[in-house]
Amino acid sequence: MTADPYTSIPRIRADQPFSVTVTVNGLMTDAGAPAAYKSVNFMHHVQSYGVGGTGIGINRDQATLFQTASIKEETSPEGETRIYSFTLNNVPGTNRAKVRGEERFTVMSLDDQQGPNYHVLPQVLASRYIQVWPVADGMIAGIEDNQLIRFSLPAITLTVNDVYPDSHTYAQVYKGEVRNNVDGKIVPGSSKVIADTLPQNLLFTLTDTDYSSVFDEGGDGRWTMELLTSTPFGIDRLDYVTFDLDRTIQFNGSLTTKE
């Protein structure tokens, strides 16, 4: 279970928790029954997709066994249910915010050999995996913090890496210092909705004529521009810059005429 409602392939962001529910039915509680009738093996494998990987065409036989447990029916004849909760994922990687990969959970029967003529090999009873995608990062370039901007706005570049699938990334502006939970004006040309199953990188280059209109109603003064991404886990600020805008024209000195 994750906070992402996408169900075709369960997925989670690298900084988010998730849980796995395992239900097993039909196990025996008779102490004299063969082991294969009393329990099953729960196996947890992890596998990295590598830098920039998508998981397409990977060899899952190369996954690493991370955890194994035995499940027995102990409480109810209707079945045994276990919930495994994970604060963070276990995909290998040094930068925990940037891991890409999957965690696979498998329930297998036990080897069943009750005699020389009766041998049943372990079978996969159920198996599911969850994909883990990296946390996005981004940068606003072209405007520096506390910069005084006169007359015309500079060209800006918005760079975003590892945008989460099914997300909305955009820049917004509002008057004053940076604050949380502000509903500002979206900068024209900066909005991108990702309706895909894989993370993406985005690049926006905007000129004065592209986005100067968002400042017209508020006038000159202190402004903040934020780069945001909205995902199933909430809205995250990737970068921001606060600056001063002064587009007034001032004259010094005096104007005289000569007769």
PDB file of C-alpha atoms in Angstrom:
ATOM      1  CA  MET A   1       0.000   0.000   0.000  1.00  0.00           C
ATOM      2  CA  THR A   2       1.304   3.439  -0.949  1.00  0.00           C
ATOM      3  CA  ALA A   3       0.006   6.992  -1.109  1.00  0.00           C
ATOM      4  CA  ASP A   4       0.177   6.748  -4.902  1.00  0.00           C
ATOM      5  CA  PRO A   5      -3.220   5.536  -6.199  1.00  0.00           C
ATOM      6  CA  TYR A   6      -1.742   4.084  -9.418  1.00  0.00           C
ATOM      7  CA  THR A   7      -2.507   0.337  -9.333  1.00  0.00           C
ATOM      8  CA  SER A   8      -1.207  -1.193 -12.575  1.00  0.00           C
ATOM      9  CA  ILE A   9       2.267  -1.412 -11.060  1.00  0.00           C
ATOM     10  CA  PRO A  10       2.455  -0.214  -7.448  1.00  0.00           C
ATOM     11  CA  ARG A  11       5.036   2.567  -7.076  1.00  0.00           C
ATOM     12  CA  ILE A  12       6.487   4.839  -4.434  1.00  0.00           C
ATOM     13  CA  ARG A  13       8.869   7.777  -4.230  1.00  0.00           C
ATOM     14  CA  ALA A  14      12.242   7.122  -2.628  1.00  0.00           C
ATOM     15  CA  ASP A  15      11.485   9.217   0.467  1.00  0.00           C
ATOM     16  CA  GLN A  16       8.031   7.761   1.173  1.00  0.00           C
ATOM     17  CA  PRO A  17       6.851   4.810   3.329  1.00  0.00           C
ATOM     18  CA  PHE A  18       4.865   1.837   2.090  1.00  0.00           C
ATOM     19  CA  SER A  19       3.463  -1.453   3.366  1.00  0.00           C
ATOM     20  CA  VAL A  20       2.840  -4.947   2.044  1.00  0.00           C
ATOM     21  CA  THR A  21      -0.072  -7.153   3.147  1.00  0.00           C
ATOM     22  CA  VAL A  22       0.332 -10.923   2.806  1.00  0.00           C
ATOM     23  CA  THR A  23      -2.620 -13.268   3.348  1.00  0.00           C
ATOM     24  CA  VAL A  24      -2.200 -17.050   3.302  1.00  0.00           C
ATOM     25  CA  ASN A  25      -5.130 -19.478   3.343  1.00  0.00           C
ATOM     26  CA  GLY A  26      -5.362 -23.260   3.748  1.00  0.00           C
ATOM     27  CA  LEU A  27      -2.417 -23.963   6.048  1.00  0.00           C
ATOM     28  CA  MET A  28      -2.751 -26.692   8.645  1.00  0.00           C
ATOM     29  CA  THR A  29      -2.154 -26.253  12.363  1.00  0.00           C
ATOM     30  CA  ASP A  30      -1.788 -29.964  13.135  1.00  0.00           C
ATOM     31  CA  ALA A  31       1.626 -30.438  14.723  1.00  0.00           C
ATOM     32  CA  GLY A  32       1.983 -33.845  13.066  1.00  0.00           C
ATOM     33  CA  ALA A  33       1.352 -32.587   9.521  1.00  0.00           C
ATOM     34  CA  PRO A  34       4.257 -32.328   7.067  1.00  0.00           C
ATOM     35  CA  ALA A  35       6.075 -28.981   7.118  1.00  0.00           C
ATOM     36  CA  ALA A  36       4.901 -28.121   3.597  1.00  0.00           C
ATOM     37  CA  TYR A  37       1.281 -28.196   4.816  1.00  0.00           C
ATOM     38  CA  LYS A  38       1.905 -25.971   7.845  1.00  0.00           C
ATOM     39  CA  SER A  39       3.908 -23.019   6.519  1.00  0.00           C
ATOM     40  CA  VAL A  40       5.106 -21.067   3.501  1.00  0.00           C
ATOM     41  CA  ASN A  41       8.164 -18.932   2.847  1.00  0.00           C
ATOM     42  CA  PHE A  42       7.904 -15.184   2.447  1.00  0.00           C
ATOM     43  CA  MET A  43      10.777 -13.773   0.371  1.00  0.00           C
ATOM     44  CA  HIS A  44      11.719 -10.137  -0.168  1.00  0.00           C
ATOM     45  CA  HIS A  45      14.124  -9.250  -3.012  1.00  0.00           C
ATOM     46  CA  VAL A  46      15.527  -5.827  -3.925  1.00  0.00           C
ATOM     47  CA  GLN A  47      17.036  -4.700  -7.219  1.00  0.00           C
ATOM     48  CA  SER A  48      18.447  -1.412  -8.496  1.00  0.00           C
ATOM     49  CA  TYR A  49      17.708  -0.150 -11.998  1.00  0.00           C
ATOM     50  CA  GLY A  50      20.972   1.803 -12.005  1.00  0.00           C
ATOM     51  CA  VAL A  51      21.520   5.470 -12.832  1.00  0.00           C
ATOM     52  CA  GLY A  52      18.728   6.623 -15.127  1.00  0.00           C
ATOM     53  CA  GLY A  53      17.330   3.089 -15.360  1.00  0.00           C
ATOM     54  CA  THR A  54      13.701   2.294 -16.067  1.00  0.00           C
ATOM     55  CA  GLY A  55      13.521  -1.414 -15.271  1.00  0.00           C
ATOM     56  CA  ILE A  56      12.676  -2.321 -18.850  1.00  0.00           C
ATOM     57  CA  GLY A  57      14.323  -5.612 -19.785  1.00  0.00           C
ATOM     58  CA  ILE A  58      16.021  -6.220 -16.424  1.00  0.00           C
ATOM     59  CA  ASN A  59      16.997  -9.730 -15.336  1.00  0.00           C
ATOM     60  CA  ARG A  60      15.127 -10.309 -12.080  1.00  0.00           C
ATOM     61  CA  ASP A  61      17.221 -13.391 -11.376  1.00  0.00           C
ATOM     62  CA  GLN A  62      19.947 -10.919 -10.407  1.00  0.00           C
ATOM     63  CA  ALA A  63      17.906  -9.406  -7.577  1.00  0.00           C
ATOM     64  CA  THR A  64      19.321  -9.570  -4.040  1.00  0.00           C
ATOM     65  CA  LEU A  65      17.474 -11.512  -1.337  1.00  0.00           C
ATOM     66  CA  PHE A  66      16.896  -8.927   1.375  1.00  0.00           C
ATOM     67  CA  GLN A  67      14.592 -10.749   3.791  1.00  0.00           C
ATOM     68  CA  THR A  68      12.944 -14.124   4.301  1.00  0.00           C
ATOM     69  CA  ALA A  69      10.402 -15.306   6.837  1.00  0.00           C
ATOM     70  CA  SER A  70       8.220 -18.296   7.581  1.00  0.00           C
ATOM     71  CA  ILE A  71       4.465 -17.783   7.737  1.00  0.00           C
ATOM     72  CA  LYS A  72       2.275 -20.218   9.661  1.00  0.00           C
ATOM     73  CA  GLU A  73      -1.440 -20.134  10.287  1.00  0.00           C
ATOM     74  CA  GLU A  74      -1.641 -19.248  13.932  1.00  0.00           C
ATOM     75  CA  THR A  75      -4.735 -17.208  14.673  1.00  0.00           C
ATOM     76  CA  SER A  76      -7.640 -17.953  12.352  1.00  0.00           C
ATOM     77  CA  PRO A  77      -8.867 -20.815  10.166  1.00  0.00           C
ATOM     78  CA  GLU A  78      -9.864 -18.150   7.609  1.00  0.00           C
ATOM     79  CA  GLY A  79      -6.207 -17.430   6.907  1.00  0.00           C
ATOM     80  CA  GLU A  80      -3.100 -15.769   8.255  1.00  0.00           C
ATOM     81  CA  THR A  81      -2.460 -12.099   7.400  1.00  0.00           C
ATOM     82  CA  ARG A  82       0.820 -10.296   7.922  1.00  0.00           C
ATOM     83  CA  ILE A  83       1.531  -6.616   7.276  1.00  0.00           C
ATOM     84  CA  TYR A  84       5.120  -5.616   6.565  1.00  0.00           C
ATOM     85  CA  SER A  85       5.690  -1.854   6.906  1.00  0.00           C
ATOM     86  CA  PHE A  86       8.698   0.018   5.568  1.00  0.00           C
ATOM     87  CA  THR A  87       9.597   3.566   6.561  1.00  0.00           C
ATOM     88  CA  LEU A  88      11.821   3.819   3.496  1.00  0.00           C
ATOM     89  CA  ASN A  89      12.694   1.586   0.590  1.00  0.00           C
ATOM     90  CA  ASN A  90      15.627  -0.849   0.575  1.00  0.00           C
ATOM     91  CA  VAL A  91      16.795  -0.486  -3.038  1.00  0.00           C
ATOM     92  CA  PRO A  92      20.634  -0.364  -3.129  1.00  0.00           C
ATOM     93  CA  GLY A  93      22.177   3.072  -3.697  1.00  0.00           C
ATOM     94  CA  THR A  94      24.399   5.608  -1.956  1.00  0.00           C
ATOM     95  CA  ASN A  95      22.152   8.631  -2.529  1.00  0.00           C
ATOM     96  CA  ARG A  96      18.939   7.449  -0.931  1.00  0.00           C
ATOM     97  CA  ALA A  97      16.882  10.241  -2.527  1.00  0.00           C
ATOM     98  CA  LYS A  98      17.938   9.177  -6.019  1.00  0.00           C
ATOM     99  CA  VAL A  99      17.578   5.385  -6.013  1.00  0.00           C
ATOM    100  CA  ARG A 100      15.649   3.694  -8.812  1.00  0.00           C
ATOM    101  CA  GLY A 101      14.589   0.098  -8.635  1.00  0.00           C
ATOM    102  CA  GLU A 102      12.069  -2.335  -7.279  1.00  0.00           C
ATOM    103  CA  GLU A 103      11.253  -4.492  -4.299  1.00  0.00           C
ATOM    104  CA  ARG A 104       9.672  -7.872  -5.006  1.00  0.00           C
ATOM    105  CA  PHE A 105       7.645  -9.879  -2.494  1.00  0.00           C
ATOM    106  CA  THR A 106       7.020 -13.579  -3.072  1.00  0.00           C
ATOM    107  CA  VAL A 107       5.175 -16.304  -1.190  1.00  0.00           C
ATOM    108  CA  MET A 108       6.471 -19.816  -1.936  1.00  0.00           C
ATOM    109  CA  SER A 109       5.429 -23.261  -0.829  1.00  0.00           C
ATOM    110  CA  LEU A 110       7.971 -25.546   0.852  1.00  0.00           C
ATOM    111  CA  ASP A 111       9.683 -28.514  -0.703  1.00  0.00           C
ATOM    112  CA  ASP A 112       7.375 -31.478  -0.064  1.00  0.00           C
ATOM    113  CA  GLN A 113       8.936 -34.937  -0.132  1.00  0.00           C
ATOM    114  CA  GLN A 114       7.002 -37.532   1.840  1.00  0.00           C
ATOM    115  CA  GLY A 115       8.548 -40.571   0.219  1.00  0.00           C
ATOM    116  CA  PRO A 116      10.607 -41.768  -2.736  1.00  0.00           C
ATOM    117  CA  ASN A 117       7.607 -41.589  -5.068  1.00  0.00           C
ATOM    118  CA  TYR A 118       6.085 -38.340  -3.852  1.00  0.00           C
ATOM    119  CA  HIS A 119       8.074 -35.128  -4.272  1.00  0.00           C
ATOM    120  CA  VAL A 120       6.632 -31.691  -4.974  1.00  0.00           C
ATOM    121  CA  LEU A 121       9.109 -28.879  -5.578  1.00  0.00           C
ATOM    122  CA  PRO A 122       8.516 -25.396  -4.089  1.00  0.00           C
ATOM    123  CA  GLN A 123       6.009 -23.354  -6.072  1.00  0.00           C
ATOM    124  CA  VAL A 124       5.411 -19.591  -6.342  1.00  0.00           C
ATOM    125  CA  LEU A 125       2.007 -18.998  -4.752  1.00  0.00           C
ATOM    126  CA  ALA A 126       1.951 -15.203  -5.188  1.00  0.00           C
ATOM    127  CA  SER A 127       4.371 -12.498  -6.241  1.00  0.00           C
ATOM    128  CA  ARG A 128       4.132  -8.705  -6.573  1.00  0.00           C
ATOM    129  CA  TYR A 129       6.658  -5.927  -6.892  1.00  0.00           C
ATOM    130  CA  ILE A 130       6.687  -2.203  -6.203  1.00  0.00           C
ATOM    131  CA  GLN A 131       8.730   0.295  -8.194  1.00  0.00           C
ATOM    132  CA  VAL A 132      10.776   2.957  -6.416  1.00  0.00           C
ATOM    133  CA  TRP A 133      11.413   6.264  -8.205  1.00  0.00           C
ATOM    134  CA  PRO A 134      13.762   9.099  -7.188  1.00  0.00           C
ATOM    135  CA  VAL A 135      12.913  12.404  -5.533  1.00  0.00           C
ATOM    136  CA  ALA A 136      12.840  15.321  -7.970  1.00  0.00           C
ATOM    137  CA  ASP A 137      15.266  18.228  -7.722  1.00  0.00           C
ATOM    138  CA  GLY A 138      15.234  21.518  -9.600  1.00  0.00           C
ATOM    139  CA  MET A 139      16.868  24.906 -10.075  1.00  0.00           C
ATOM    140  CA  ILE A 140      15.913  28.438 -11.145  1.00  0.00           C
ATOM    141  CA  ALA A 141      18.675  30.182 -13.110  1.00  0.00           C
ATOM    142  CA  GLY A 142      18.793  33.708 -14.519  1.00  0.00           C
ATOM    143  CA  ILE A 143      17.611  35.560 -11.400  1.00  0.00           C
ATOM    144  CA  GLU A 144      19.724  35.708  -8.235  1.00  0.00           C
ATOM    145  CA  ASP A 145      18.441  35.990  -4.703  1.00  0.00           C
ATOM    146  CA  ASN A 146      17.994  39.641  -3.610  1.00  0.00           C
ATOM    147  CA  GLN A 147      18.698  40.878  -7.135  1.00  0.00           C
ATOM    148  CA  LEU A 148      17.344  44.286  -8.129  1.00  0.00           C
ATOM    149  CA  ILE A 149      15.678  44.003 -11.534  1.00  0.00           C
ATOM    150  CA  ARG A 150      15.144  47.217 -13.473  1.00  0.00           C
ATOM    151  CA  PHE A 151      12.908  47.841 -16.482  1.00  0.00           C
ATOM    152  CA  SER A 152      12.878  44.384 -18.152  1.00  0.00           C
ATOM    153  CA  LEU A 153      12.918  40.914 -16.637  1.00  0.00           C
ATOM    154  CA  PRO A 154      15.824  38.634 -17.521  1.00  0.00           C
ATOM    155  CA  ALA A 155      15.524  35.326 -19.341  1.00  0.00           C
ATOM    156  CA  ILE A 156      15.183  32.467 -16.871  1.00  0.00           C
ATOM    157  CA  THR A 157      15.889  28.748 -17.101  1.00  0.00           C
ATOM    158  CA  LEU A 158      13.998  26.173 -15.056  1.00  0.00           C
ATOM    159  CA  THR A 159      15.660  22.766 -14.759  1.00  0.00           C
ATOM    160  CA  VAL A 160      13.947  19.802 -13.123  1.00  0.00           C
ATOM    161  CA  ASN A 161      15.394  16.311 -12.755  1.00  0.00           C
ATOM    162  CA  ASP A 162      13.517  13.088 -12.003  1.00  0.00           C
ATOM    163  CA  VAL A 163       9.971  14.418 -12.148  1.00  0.00           C
ATOM    164  CA  TYR A 164       7.735  11.778 -10.562  1.00  0.00           C
ATOM    165  CA  PRO A 165       5.190  10.014 -12.829  1.00  0.00           C
ATOM    166  CA  ASP A 166       1.692  11.513 -12.742  1.00  0.00           C
ATOM    167  CA  SER A 167       2.762  14.928 -11.460  1.00  0.00           C
ATOM    168  CA  HIS A 168       2.394  18.635 -12.210  1.00  0.00           C
ATOM    169  CA  THR A 169       5.525  20.782 -12.241  1.00  0.00           C
ATOM    170  CA  TYR A 170       5.374  24.575 -12.523  1.00  0.00           C
ATOM    171  CA  ALA A 171       6.801  27.915 -11.384  1.00  0.00           C
ATOM    172  CA  GLN A 172       4.721  30.483  -9.554  1.00  0.00           C
ATOM    173  CA  VAL A 173       5.255  34.048  -8.330  1.00  0.00           C
ATOM    174  CA  TYR A 174       3.768  36.099  -5.494  1.00  0.00           C
ATOM    175  CA  LYS A 175       4.493  39.356  -3.666  1.00  0.00           C
ATOM    176  CA  GLY A 176       6.780  39.328  -0.633  1.00  0.00           C
ATOM    177  CA  GLU A 177       9.203  36.912   0.977  1.00  0.00           C
ATOM    178  CA  VAL A 178       9.099  33.155   0.498  1.00  0.00           C
ATOM    179  CA  ARG A 179       6.262  31.518   2.422  1.00  0.00           C
ATOM    180  CA  ASN A 180       4.676  28.094   2.660  1.00  0.00           C
ATOM    181  CA  ASN A 181       1.325  27.146   1.118  1.00  0.00           C
ATOM    182  CA  VAL A 182       0.959  30.239  -1.065  1.00  0.00           C
ATOM    183  CA  ASP A 183      -1.342  30.053  -4.076  1.00  0.00           C
ATOM    184  CA  GLY A 184       0.553  32.299  -6.486  1.00  0.00           C
ATOM    185  CA  LYS A 185       0.329  33.025 -10.195  1.00  0.00           C
ATOM    186  CA  ILE A 186       1.678  30.304 -12.458  1.00  0.00           C
ATOM    187  CA  VAL A 187       4.441  31.567 -14.731  1.00  0.00           C
ATOM    188  CA  PRO A 188       3.335  31.174 -18.369  1.00  0.00           C
ATOM    189  CA  GLY A 189       5.283  28.476 -20.183  1.00  0.00           C
ATOM    190  CA  SER A 190       6.448  26.754 -16.982  1.00  0.00           C
ATOM    191  CA  SER A 191       3.591  24.280 -16.453  1.00  0.00           C
ATOM    192  CA  LYS A 192       4.034  20.621 -17.347  1.00  0.00           C
ATOM    193  CA  VAL A 193       1.779  17.689 -16.442  1.00  0.00           C
ATOM    194  CA  ILE A 194       3.493  14.292 -16.603  1.00  0.00           C
ATOM    195  CA  ALA A 195       0.980  11.562 -17.454  1.00  0.00           C
ATOM    196  CA  ASP A 196       3.503   8.772 -17.809  1.00  0.00           C
ATOM    197  CA  THR A 197       4.762   5.734 -15.909  1.00  0.00           C
ATOM    198  CA  LEU A 198       8.427   6.794 -15.815  1.00  0.00           C
ATOM    199  CA  PRO A 199      10.266   9.786 -14.289  1.00  0.00           C
ATOM    200  CA  GLN A 200      11.296  12.571 -16.663  1.00  0.00           C
ATOM    201  CA  ASN A 201      13.673  15.535 -16.850  1.00  0.00           C
ATOM    202  CA  LEU A 202      12.323  18.954 -17.806  1.00  0.00           C
ATOM    203  CA  LEU A 203      13.907  22.154 -19.118  1.00  0.00           C
ATOM    204  CA  PHE A 204      12.108  25.485 -19.603  1.00  0.00           C
ATOM    205  CA  THR A 205      13.724  28.616 -21.054  1.00  0.00           C
ATOM    206  CA  LEU A 206      11.559  31.738 -20.680  1.00  0.00           C
ATOM    207  CA  THR A 207      12.152  35.293 -21.872  1.00  0.00           C
ATOM    208  CA  ASP A 208      10.775  38.583 -20.598  1.00  0.00           C
ATOM    209  CA  THR A 209       7.918  38.520 -23.096  1.00  0.00           C
ATOM    210  CA  ASP A 210       6.991  34.982 -22.009  1.00  0.00           C
ATOM    211  CA  TYR A 211       6.284  35.725 -18.369  1.00  0.00           C
ATOM    212  CA  SER A 212       6.404  39.470 -17.550  1.00  0.00           C
ATOM    213  CA  SER A 213       2.585  39.652 -17.550  1.00  0.00           C
ATOM    214  CA  VAL A 214       2.336  37.813 -14.190  1.00  0.00           C
ATOM    215  CA  PHE A 215       3.910  40.841 -12.472  1.00  0.00           C
ATOM    216  CA  ASP A 216       1.639  43.493 -13.988  1.00  0.00           C
ATOM    217  CA  GLU A 217      -1.233  43.274 -11.516  1.00  0.00           C
ATOM    218  CA  GLY A 218       0.975  43.186  -8.408  1.00  0.00           C
ATOM    219  CA  GLY A 219       3.251  46.000  -9.506  1.00  0.00           C
ATOM    220  CA  ASP A 220       6.831  46.576  -8.486  1.00  0.00           C
ATOM    221  CA  GLY A 221       8.341  45.607  -5.146  1.00  0.00           C
ATOM    222  CA  ARG A 222       9.531  42.438  -3.451  1.00  0.00           C
ATOM    223  CA  TRP A 223       8.646  39.211  -5.290  1.00  0.00           C
ATOM    224  CA  THR A 224       9.279  35.485  -4.863  1.00  0.00           C
ATOM    225  CA  MET A 225       9.421  32.894  -7.615  1.00  0.00           C
ATOM    226  CA  GLU A 226       9.088  29.221  -6.656  1.00  0.00           C
ATOM    227  CA  LEU A 227       9.658  26.054  -8.644  1.00  0.00           C
ATOM    228  CA  LEU A 228       7.128  23.461  -7.443  1.00  0.00           C
ATOM    229  CA  THR A 229       6.111  19.900  -8.180  1.00  0.00           C
ATOM    230  CA  SER A 230       2.771  18.408  -7.202  1.00  0.00           C
ATOM    231  CA  THR A 231       2.690  14.606  -6.760  1.00  0.00           C
ATOM    232  CA  PRO A 232       0.417  12.101  -4.988  1.00  0.00           C
ATOM    233  CA  PHE A 233       2.531  12.848  -1.881  1.00  0.00           C
ATOM    234  CA  GLY A 234       1.873  16.589  -1.830  1.00  0.00           C
ATOM    235  CA  ILE A 235       3.460  19.767  -3.204  1.00  0.00           C
ATOM    236  CA  ASP A 236       7.226  20.162  -2.877  1.00  0.00           C
ATOM    237  CA  ARG A 237       9.288  23.307  -3.396  1.00  0.00           C
ATOM    238  CA  LEU A 238      12.327  22.466  -5.513  1.00  0.00           C
ATOM    239  CA  ASP A 239      13.887  25.927  -5.586  1.00  0.00           C
ATOM    240  CA  TYR A 240      12.997  29.581  -5.047  1.00  0.00           C
ATOM    241  CA  VAL A 241      14.421  33.061  -5.513  1.00  0.00           C
ATOM    242  CA  THR A 242      13.310  36.342  -3.899  1.00  0.00           C
ATOM    243  CA  PHE A 243      14.118  39.595  -5.673  1.00  0.00           C
ATOM    244  CA  ASP A 244      13.168  43.242  -6.023  1.00  0.00           C
ATOM    245  CA  LEU A 245      11.429  44.572  -9.113  1.00  0.00           C
ATOM    246  CA  ASP A 246      11.574  48.288  -9.990  1.00  0.00           C
ATOM    247  CA  ARG A 247      10.460  49.254 -13.495  1.00  0.00           C
ATOM    248  CA  THR A 248       9.915  52.958 -12.842  1.00  0.00           C
ATOM    249  CA  ILE A 249      11.862  55.532 -14.842  1.00  0.00           C
ATOM    250  CA  GLN A 250      13.544  58.239 -12.798  1.00  0.00           C
ATOM    251  CA  PHE A 251      15.097  61.495 -14.051  1.00  0.00           C
ATOM    252  CA  ASN A 252      17.862  63.352 -12.235  1.00  0.00           C
ATOM    253  CA  GLY A 253      18.807  66.959 -12.865  1.00  0.00           C
ATOM    254  CA  SER A 254      16.756  69.621 -14.601  1.00  0.00           C
ATOM    255  CA  LEU A 255      15.579  70.489 -18.059  1.00  0.00           C
ATOM    256  CA  THR A 256      16.186  74.065 -19.283  1.00  0.00           C
ATOM    257  CA  THR A 257      15.595  75.943 -22.507  1.00  0.00           C
ATOM    258  CA  LYS A 258      17.742  78.632 -24.017  1.00  0.00           C
ATOM    259  CA  GLU A 259      16.183  81.769 -25.492  1.00  0.00           C
TER     260      GLU A 259
END
